[in-house]
Each structure stands twice: as C-alpha cells, then as structure tokens.
C-alpha cells in the first residue's frame, strides 16, 4: 500500500508541476493579450477565454498521458487494457468500471481521480480569474461595446453592491 501512495503521490506532483507550468504560461499570454486595446472587446474576450481553455485542456490531456505511462510502468491494469482510456476514465472521475486496476494497485484509480478533481478545480479558478481580469481591463479602457452589465456595474454606472 505504501508503494501505491508513493507512486500516486509522485505522479500527482508531476502533474501539479505540469499544470503550474501551463497555468503560468496561459495566464501570461492571457494577460498580455487581455491588455491590448481592441475595437471588438467581446470578440477579444472570447479569444482570450478560448485560448486559455484550450491551453488548460492540453495540460489535462498531458496529465492523463502521465497517468497512463505510470500505469504501464507499474502494471496497474490487467494485460491488454487500454491504459489511456483507463487513465481518462479515472482522471475525469467518470468511473465506468469496465477496467479495474489489478489488486495490488487498487488505490491508483482513486488517486488518479483525486488528482484530476484538483486539476479541474484549479483550471476553473484560472478561467474565472482570466475572465475577471480581462473584463476589468476592457472596462478600464472604456470599451464602448461592453455594456454596464458586462463591466459588472449597474446601469446607473455605480458598482454592484
């Protein structure tokens, strides 16, 4: 059991490092893109959000590949199993149960799910913050096609209470 925790913890730390790297890159790119002046703020906001979400999805996919590689190295799944599918099912907490880990590695599925939940929560926070900061910047440059509601203000011009 200790070996399962060690392997699961190591893979989780690797994935946290991948996610941190992609997050820092995505936020940096979103920040520089979000600070540009634009004639079409809604389109600009959409582009920033789509780019950020795509980068985070690439990170999640890479993290699933890391889990699949770990499963292959330790022999966590029955012979002939599709390890990438097994990793995706666990990471996303889908839990079909059509492939189950071999008895000595039964904790890797829940550890993969725990790692996936953490990474998805992190991604949600990043997306929200990129959206908030981009809208805040667009409002500060008085982008004319953003409504008061888009800027988070009441129609009378005051801040929301």
CSV table of C-alpha atoms in Angstrom, one decimal:
chain,number,residue,atom,x,y,z
A,1,UNK,CA,0.0,0.0,0.0
A,2,UNK,CA,2.8,2.4,0.8
A,3,UNK,CA,4.2,1.9,-2.8
A,4,UNK,CA,0.8,2.8,-4.2
A,5,UNK,CA,0.8,6.1,-2.2
A,6,UNK,CA,4.4,6.8,-3.3
A,7,UNK,CA,3.7,6.2,-7.0
A,8,UNK,CA,0.4,8.1,-6.8
A,9,UNK,CA,1.9,10.9,-4.9
A,10,UNK,CA,4.9,11.2,-7.4
A,11,UNK,CA,2.6,11.2,-10.4
A,12,UNK,CA,0.4,13.8,-8.8
A,13,UNK,CA,3.3,16.0,-8.1
A,14,UNK,CA,4.5,15.7,-11.7
A,15,UNK,CA,1.0,16.6,-12.8
A,16,UNK,CA,0.9,19.6,-10.5
A,17,UNK,CA,4.2,20.8,-12.0
A,18,UNK,CA,2.8,20.4,-15.5
A,19,UNK,CA,-0.4,22.3,-14.5
A,20,UNK,CA,1.6,25.1,-12.8
A,21,UNK,CA,3.8,25.5,-15.9
A,22,UNK,CA,0.9,25.6,-18.3
A,23,UNK,CA,-1.1,27.9,-15.9
A,24,UNK,CA,1.8,30.4,-15.7
A,25,UNK,CA,2.2,30.4,-19.4
A,26,UNK,CA,-1.5,30.7,-20.2
A,27,UNK,CA,-2.0,33.5,-17.6
A,28,UNK,CA,1.0,35.3,-19.0
A,29,UNK,CA,-0.3,35.1,-22.6
A,30,UNK,CA,-3.9,35.9,-21.5
A,31,UNK,CA,-2.6,38.9,-19.5
A,32,UNK,CA,-0.6,40.3,-22.5
A,33,UNK,CA,-3.5,39.6,-24.9
A,34,UNK,CA,-6.0,41.0,-22.5
A,35,UNK,CA,-4.1,44.2,-22.1
A,36,UNK,CA,-4.2,45.1,-25.8
A,37,UNK,CA,-6.5,47.8,-27.0
A,38,UNK,CA,-9.3,46.4,-29.2
A,39,UNK,CA,-12.1,47.6,-31.3
A,40,UNK,CA,-14.1,44.5,-30.7
A,41,UNK,CA,-13.9,43.8,-27.0
A,42,UNK,CA,-16.4,40.9,-27.0
A,43,UNK,CA,-14.6,39.0,-29.7
A,44,UNK,CA,-11.3,39.8,-27.9
A,45,UNK,CA,-12.7,38.4,-24.6
A,46,UNK,CA,-13.9,35.3,-26.4
A,47,UNK,CA,-10.5,34.8,-28.0
A,48,UNK,CA,-8.7,35.1,-24.7
A,49,UNK,CA,-11.0,32.7,-23.0
A,50,UNK,CA,-10.9,30.1,-25.8
A,51,UNK,CA,-7.1,30.3,-25.8
A,52,UNK,CA,-6.9,29.9,-22.1
A,53,UNK,CA,-9.3,27.0,-22.0
A,54,UNK,CA,-7.5,25.2,-24.9
A,55,UNK,CA,-4.2,25.5,-23.1
A,56,UNK,CA,-5.7,24.1,-19.9
A,57,UNK,CA,-7.3,21.2,-21.9
A,58,UNK,CA,-3.9,20.4,-23.4
A,59,UNK,CA,-2.4,20.3,-19.9
A,60,UNK,CA,-5.2,17.9,-18.7
A,61,UNK,CA,-4.6,15.7,-21.7
A,62,UNK,CA,-0.8,15.6,-21.0
A,63,UNK,CA,-1.6,14.8,-17.3
A,64,UNK,CA,-3.7,11.8,-18.4
A,65,UNK,CA,-0.9,10.6,-20.5
A,66,UNK,CA,1.4,10.8,-17.5
A,67,UNK,CA,-1.0,8.6,-15.5
A,68,UNK,CA,-1.3,6.2,-18.4
A,69,UNK,CA,2.5,5.9,-18.5
A,70,UNK,CA,2.6,5.3,-14.8
A,71,UNK,CA,0.0,2.6,-15.1
A,72,UNK,CA,2.2,0.9,-17.8
A,73,UNK,CA,5.4,1.2,-15.7
A,74,UNK,CA,3.9,-0.4,-12.6
A,75,UNK,CA,1.5,-2.8,-14.4
A,76,UNK,CA,-1.6,-1.3,-12.7
A,77,UNK,CA,-4.2,-2.5,-15.2
A,78,UNK,CA,-4.9,-6.0,-16.5
A,79,UNK,CA,-2.9,-7.1,-19.5
A,80,UNK,CA,-4.4,-5.9,-22.8
A,81,UNK,CA,-6.2,-2.9,-21.2
A,82,UNK,CA,-6.3,0.4,-22.9
A,83,UNK,CA,-4.2,2.4,-20.5
A,84,UNK,CA,-5.0,5.8,-21.9
A,85,UNK,CA,-8.8,5.1,-21.7
A,86,UNK,CA,-8.4,3.8,-18.2
A,87,UNK,CA,-6.4,6.9,-17.2
A,88,UNK,CA,-9.0,9.2,-18.7
A,89,UNK,CA,-11.9,7.4,-17.0
A,90,UNK,CA,-10.1,7.7,-13.7
A,91,UNK,CA,-8.8,11.2,-14.1
A,92,UNK,CA,-12.2,12.6,-15.1
A,93,UNK,CA,-13.9,10.6,-12.3
A,94,UNK,CA,-16.2,9.1,-14.9
A,95,UNK,CA,-15.7,5.7,-13.3
A,96,UNK,CA,-17.2,3.3,-15.8
A,97,UNK,CA,-15.7,0.3,-14.0
A,98,UNK,CA,-15.2,-1.7,-17.2
A,99,UNK,CA,-11.4,-1.7,-16.5
A,100,UNK,CA,-10.3,-2.1,-12.9
A,101,UNK,CA,-6.8,-2.0,-11.5
A,102,UNK,CA,-5.1,-5.2,-10.6
A,103,UNK,CA,-5.5,-6.0,-6.9
A,104,UNK,CA,-2.0,-4.8,-5.8
A,105,UNK,CA,-2.6,-1.4,-7.5
A,106,UNK,CA,-6.3,-0.8,-6.5
A,107,UNK,CA,-5.6,2.7,-5.0
A,108,UNK,CA,-4.2,4.2,-8.2
A,109,UNK,CA,-7.7,4.8,-9.6
A,110,UNK,CA,-8.9,6.8,-6.7
A,111,UNK,CA,-5.6,8.7,-6.5
A,112,UNK,CA,-5.9,9.5,-10.2
A,113,UNK,CA,-9.4,10.8,-9.6
A,114,UNK,CA,-8.3,12.9,-6.7
A,115,UNK,CA,-5.5,14.4,-8.8
A,116,UNK,CA,-8.0,15.1,-11.7
A,117,UNK,CA,-10.5,16.8,-9.4
A,118,UNK,CA,-7.8,19.0,-8.0
A,119,UNK,CA,-6.5,19.9,-11.5
A,120,UNK,CA,-10.1,20.6,-12.8
A,121,UNK,CA,-10.8,22.9,-9.8
A,122,UNK,CA,-7.5,24.7,-10.4
A,123,UNK,CA,-8.4,25.2,-14.1
A,124,UNK,CA,-11.8,26.6,-13.2
A,125,UNK,CA,-10.2,29.1,-10.9
A,126,UNK,CA,-7.7,30.1,-13.6
A,127,UNK,CA,-10.5,30.5,-16.2
A,128,UNK,CA,-12.5,32.6,-13.8
A,129,UNK,CA,-9.6,34.9,-12.9
A,130,UNK,CA,-8.6,35.3,-16.6
A,131,UNK,CA,-12.2,36.3,-17.4
A,132,UNK,CA,-12.4,38.7,-14.5
A,133,UNK,CA,-9.1,40.4,-15.2
A,134,UNK,CA,-9.8,40.7,-18.9
A,135,UNK,CA,-13.3,42.2,-18.3
A,136,UNK,CA,-11.8,44.5,-15.7
A,137,UNK,CA,-9.2,45.7,-18.2
A,138,UNK,CA,-11.6,46.1,-21.0
A,139,UNK,CA,-13.9,48.2,-18.7
A,140,UNK,CA,-10.9,50.3,-17.7
A,141,UNK,CA,-10.2,51.3,-21.2
A,142,UNK,CA,-13.9,52.1,-21.6
A,143,UNK,CA,-14.5,49.7,-24.4
A,144,UNK,CA,-17.6,51.2,-25.9
A,145,UNK,CA,-19.3,48.0,-26.9
A,146,UNK,CA,-19.2,46.5,-23.4
A,147,UNK,CA,-22.5,47.1,-21.6
A,148,UNK,CA,-22.6,48.1,-17.9
A,149,UNK,CA,-23.6,44.6,-17.1
A,150,UNK,CA,-20.5,43.2,-18.9
A,151,UNK,CA,-18.3,45.5,-16.8
A,152,UNK,CA,-20.0,44.3,-13.6
A,153,UNK,CA,-21.8,47.6,-12.9
A,154,UNK,CA,-25.3,48.7,-12.5
A,155,UNK,CA,-26.9,50.6,-15.4
A,156,UNK,CA,-26.7,53.8,-13.4
A,157,UNK,CA,-22.9,53.5,-13.6
A,158,UNK,CA,-22.2,52.6,-10.0
A,159,UNK,CA,-20.5,49.4,-8.8
A,160,UNK,CA,-22.6,46.4,-7.9
A,161,UNK,CA,-23.4,46.0,-4.2
